[in-house]
PDB file of C-alpha atoms in Angstrom:
ATOM      1  CA  GLN A   1     -31.101  -7.751  39.267  1.00  0.00           C
ATOM      2  CA  VAL A   2     -29.416  -6.390  36.163  1.00  0.00           C
ATOM      3  CA  GLN A   3     -26.383  -8.382  35.115  1.00  0.00           C
ATOM      4  CA  LEU A   4     -24.272  -8.615  31.979  1.00  0.00           C
ATOM      5  CA  VAL A   5     -21.148 -10.788  31.993  1.00  0.00           C
ATOM      6  CA  GLU A   6     -18.987 -10.855  28.872  1.00  0.00           C
ATOM      7  CA  SER A   7     -16.138 -13.315  28.319  1.00  0.00           C
ATOM      8  CA  GLY A   8     -13.988 -14.885  25.620  1.00  0.00           C
ATOM      9  CA  GLY A   9     -11.772 -12.026  24.558  1.00  0.00           C
ATOM     10  CA  GLY A  10      -8.029 -12.240  24.157  1.00  0.00           C
ATOM     11  CA  LEU A  11      -5.016 -11.562  21.982  1.00  0.00           C
ATOM     12  CA  VAL A  12      -5.081 -13.024  18.491  1.00  0.00           C
ATOM     13  CA  GLN A  13      -3.166 -12.521  15.277  1.00  0.00           C
ATOM     14  CA  ALA A  14      -4.804 -10.974  12.249  1.00  0.00           C
ATOM     15  CA  GLY A  15      -6.838 -13.587  10.413  1.00  0.00           C
ATOM     16  CA  GLY A  16      -7.587 -15.491  13.595  1.00  0.00           C
ATOM     17  CA  SER A  17     -10.868 -16.190  15.367  1.00  0.00           C
ATOM     18  CA  LEU A  18     -12.454 -15.662  18.747  1.00  0.00           C
ATOM     19  CA  ARG A  19     -15.836 -16.527  20.224  1.00  0.00           C
ATOM     20  CA  LEU A  20     -17.340 -14.135  22.732  1.00  0.00           C
ATOM     21  CA  SER A  21     -20.074 -15.022  25.199  1.00  0.00           C
ATOM     22  CA  CYS A  22     -22.389 -12.846  27.230  1.00  0.00           C
ATOM     23  CA  GLU A  23     -24.708 -14.071  29.945  1.00  0.00           C
ATOM     24  CA  ALA A  24     -27.449 -11.612  30.772  1.00  0.00           C
ATOM     25  CA  SER A  25     -30.054 -11.439  33.481  1.00  0.00           C
ATOM     26  CA  GLY A  26     -33.553 -12.349  32.414  1.00  0.00           C
ATOM     27  CA  SER A  27     -34.788  -8.806  32.894  1.00  0.00           C
ATOM     28  CA  ILE A  28     -32.543  -7.772  29.992  1.00  0.00           C
ATOM     29  CA  PHE A  29     -32.505 -10.902  27.834  1.00  0.00           C
ATOM     30  CA  ASN A  30     -36.094 -12.060  27.799  1.00  0.00           C
ATOM     31  CA  ARG A  31     -38.164 -10.879  24.802  1.00  0.00           C
ATOM     32  CA  ASN A  32     -35.474  -8.380  23.807  1.00  0.00           C
ATOM     33  CA  SER A  33     -33.240  -8.189  20.821  1.00  0.00           C
ATOM     34  CA  MET A  34     -29.642  -8.389  21.962  1.00  0.00           C
ATOM     35  CA  GLY A  35     -26.584  -6.771  20.471  1.00  0.00           C
ATOM     36  CA  TRP A  36     -22.820  -6.694  20.629  1.00  0.00           C
ATOM     37  CA  TYR A  37     -21.144  -3.316  20.912  1.00  0.00           C
ATOM     38  CA  ARG A  38     -17.494  -2.397  20.805  1.00  0.00           C
ATOM     39  CA  GLN A  39     -15.461   0.592  21.887  1.00  0.00           C
ATOM     40  CA  ALA A  40     -11.960   1.241  20.657  1.00  0.00           C
ATOM     41  CA  PRO A  41      -9.642   3.687  22.441  1.00  0.00           C
ATOM     42  CA  GLY A  42     -10.626   7.263  21.702  1.00  0.00           C
ATOM     43  CA  LYS A  43     -13.747   6.239  19.814  1.00  0.00           C
ATOM     44  CA  GLN A  44     -17.443   6.073  20.607  1.00  0.00           C
ATOM     45  CA  ARG A  45     -19.131   2.791  21.372  1.00  0.00           C
ATOM     46  CA  GLU A  46     -20.613   1.260  18.226  1.00  0.00           C
ATOM     47  CA  LEU A  47     -23.207  -1.436  17.680  1.00  0.00           C
ATOM     48  CA  VAL A  48     -21.755  -4.176  15.470  1.00  0.00           C
ATOM     49  CA  ALA A  49     -24.387  -6.935  15.487  1.00  0.00           C
ATOM     50  CA  THR A  50     -27.918  -7.598  16.702  1.00  0.00           C
ATOM     51  CA  ILE A  51     -30.169 -10.619  17.031  1.00  0.00           C
ATOM     52  CA  SER A  52     -33.893 -10.566  17.709  1.00  0.00           C
ATOM     53  CA  SER A  53     -35.607 -12.857  20.188  1.00  0.00           C
ATOM     54  CA  GLY A  54     -36.661 -14.922  17.160  1.00  0.00           C
ATOM     55  CA  GLY A  55     -33.185 -15.124  15.686  1.00  0.00           C
ATOM     56  CA  THR A  56     -33.171 -12.426  12.988  1.00  0.00           C
ATOM     57  CA  THR A  57     -29.675 -10.975  12.693  1.00  0.00           C
ATOM     58  CA  ASN A  58     -28.187  -7.707  11.476  1.00  0.00           C
ATOM     59  CA  TYR A  59     -24.569  -6.642  11.125  1.00  0.00           C
ATOM     60  CA  GLY A  60     -22.610  -3.465  10.712  1.00  0.00           C
ATOM     61  CA  ASP A  61     -20.839  -3.090   7.392  1.00  0.00           C
ATOM     62  CA  SER A  62     -17.425  -3.375   9.026  1.00  0.00           C
ATOM     63  CA  VAL A  63     -18.089  -6.904  10.327  1.00  0.00           C
ATOM     64  CA  LYS A  64     -20.563  -8.290   7.798  1.00  0.00           C
ATOM     65  CA  GLY A  65     -19.405 -11.640   6.454  1.00  0.00           C
ATOM     66  CA  ARG A  66     -16.853 -12.121   9.239  1.00  0.00           C
ATOM     67  CA  PHE A  67     -18.858 -12.064  12.482  1.00  0.00           C
ATOM     68  CA  THR A  68     -21.844 -14.219  13.431  1.00  0.00           C
ATOM     69  CA  ILE A  69     -24.171 -13.447  16.326  1.00  0.00           C
ATOM     70  CA  SER A  70     -26.285 -16.149  17.940  1.00  0.00           C
ATOM     71  CA  ARG A  71     -28.257 -16.660  21.143  1.00  0.00           C
ATOM     72  CA  ASP A  72     -29.312 -19.458  23.445  1.00  0.00           C
ATOM     73  CA  ASN A  73     -32.600 -18.395  24.997  1.00  0.00           C
ATOM     74  CA  ALA A  74     -32.517 -21.258  27.518  1.00  0.00           C
ATOM     75  CA  LYS A  75     -29.221 -19.967  28.893  1.00  0.00           C
ATOM     76  CA  ASN A  76     -29.878 -16.201  28.564  1.00  0.00           C
ATOM     77  CA  THR A  77     -26.646 -16.087  26.583  1.00  0.00           C
ATOM     78  CA  VAL A  78     -25.645 -14.337  23.381  1.00  0.00           C
ATOM     79  CA  TYR A  79     -22.524 -15.213  21.395  1.00  0.00           C
ATOM     80  CA  LEU A  80     -20.344 -13.499  18.833  1.00  0.00           C
ATOM     81  CA  GLN A  81     -18.213 -15.677  16.578  1.00  0.00           C
ATOM     82  CA  MET A  82     -15.503 -13.501  15.083  1.00  0.00           C
ATOM     83  CA  ASN A  83     -13.510 -14.795  12.126  1.00  0.00           C
ATOM     84  CA  SER A  84     -10.921 -13.213   9.846  1.00  0.00           C
ATOM     85  CA  LEU A  85     -10.096 -10.714  12.568  1.00  0.00           C
ATOM     86  CA  LYS A  86      -8.366  -7.472  11.638  1.00  0.00           C
ATOM     87  CA  PRO A  87      -6.318  -5.057  13.763  1.00  0.00           C
ATOM     88  CA  GLU A  88      -9.161  -2.544  13.468  1.00  0.00           C
ATOM     89  CA  ASP A  89     -11.403  -4.984  15.363  1.00  0.00           C
ATOM     90  CA  THR A  90      -9.340  -4.273  18.478  1.00  0.00           C
ATOM     91  CA  ALA A  91     -11.708  -2.936  21.129  1.00  0.00           C
ATOM     92  CA  VAL A  92     -13.539  -3.743  24.315  1.00  0.00           C
ATOM     93  CA  TYR A  93     -16.674  -5.700  23.421  1.00  0.00           C
ATOM     94  CA  TYR A  94     -19.936  -5.405  25.346  1.00  0.00           C
ATOM     95  CA  CYS A  95     -23.375  -6.917  24.994  1.00  0.00           C
ATOM     96  CA  ASN A  96     -26.695  -5.277  25.793  1.00  0.00           C
ATOM     97  CA  ALA A  97     -30.258  -4.874  24.581  1.00  0.00           C
ATOM     98  CA  PRO A  98     -30.365  -2.015  22.060  1.00  0.00           C
ATOM     99  CA  ALA A  99     -33.937  -1.089  22.948  1.00  0.00           C
ATOM    100  CA  LEU A 100     -32.898  -0.550  26.560  1.00  0.00           C
ATOM    101  CA  VAL A 101     -29.671   1.251  25.664  1.00  0.00           C
ATOM    102  CA  ARG A 102     -31.745   3.863  23.809  1.00  0.00           C
ATOM    103  CA  LEU A 103     -33.785   4.639  26.920  1.00  0.00           C
ATOM    104  CA  SER A 104     -32.988   7.887  28.671  1.00  0.00           C
ATOM    105  CA  GLY A 105     -31.162   7.190  31.895  1.00  0.00           C
ATOM    106  CA  TYR A 106     -30.291   3.574  31.100  1.00  0.00           C
ATOM    107  CA  ASP A 107     -26.663   2.940  31.969  1.00  0.00           C
ATOM    108  CA  TYR A 108     -26.268  -0.751  32.777  1.00  0.00           C
ATOM    109  CA  TRP A 109     -23.194  -2.287  31.200  1.00  0.00           C
ATOM    110  CA  GLY A 110     -21.006  -5.230  31.989  1.00  0.00           C
ATOM    111  CA  GLN A 111     -17.246  -5.084  32.374  1.00  0.00           C
ATOM    112  CA  GLY A 112     -16.726  -5.945  28.718  1.00  0.00           C
ATOM    113  CA  THR A 113     -14.114  -8.254  27.245  1.00  0.00           C
ATOM    114  CA  GLN A 114     -10.948  -7.011  25.572  1.00  0.00           C
ATOM    115  CA  VAL A 115     -10.188  -8.160  22.040  1.00  0.00           C
ATOM    116  CA  THR A 116      -6.751  -7.328  20.704  1.00  0.00           C
ATOM    117  CA  VAL A 117      -5.785  -8.222  17.145  1.00  0.00           C
ATOM    118  CA  SER A 118      -2.108  -7.969  16.260  1.00  0.00           C
ATOM    119  CA  SER A 119      -0.904  -7.369  12.716  1.00  0.00           C
TER     120      SER A 119
END
């Protein structure tokens, strides 16, 4: 069964912090790099951070130095610690495995979690 459940979003003032969580089914999580995506209104979904099964991380330029991705392999859970939030970080945040997302016909996504940053 394919399952992705994101949580932890909310409304925060600029400069604040939030910690997102995503629990994934083993079929997605195991042996795969995981990533956090976000989609703002009227914009395409973008990949903002990734973490390999061994813990190697990569970040998009817009979040580098402010966001930290981590994973707990025992819990099939990936996290996104977001600090120094800006209004432009406002979006719905999703997690997924980038290698699967790139597959033709793959369209499994969770409900996402809304992050709203007020100025």
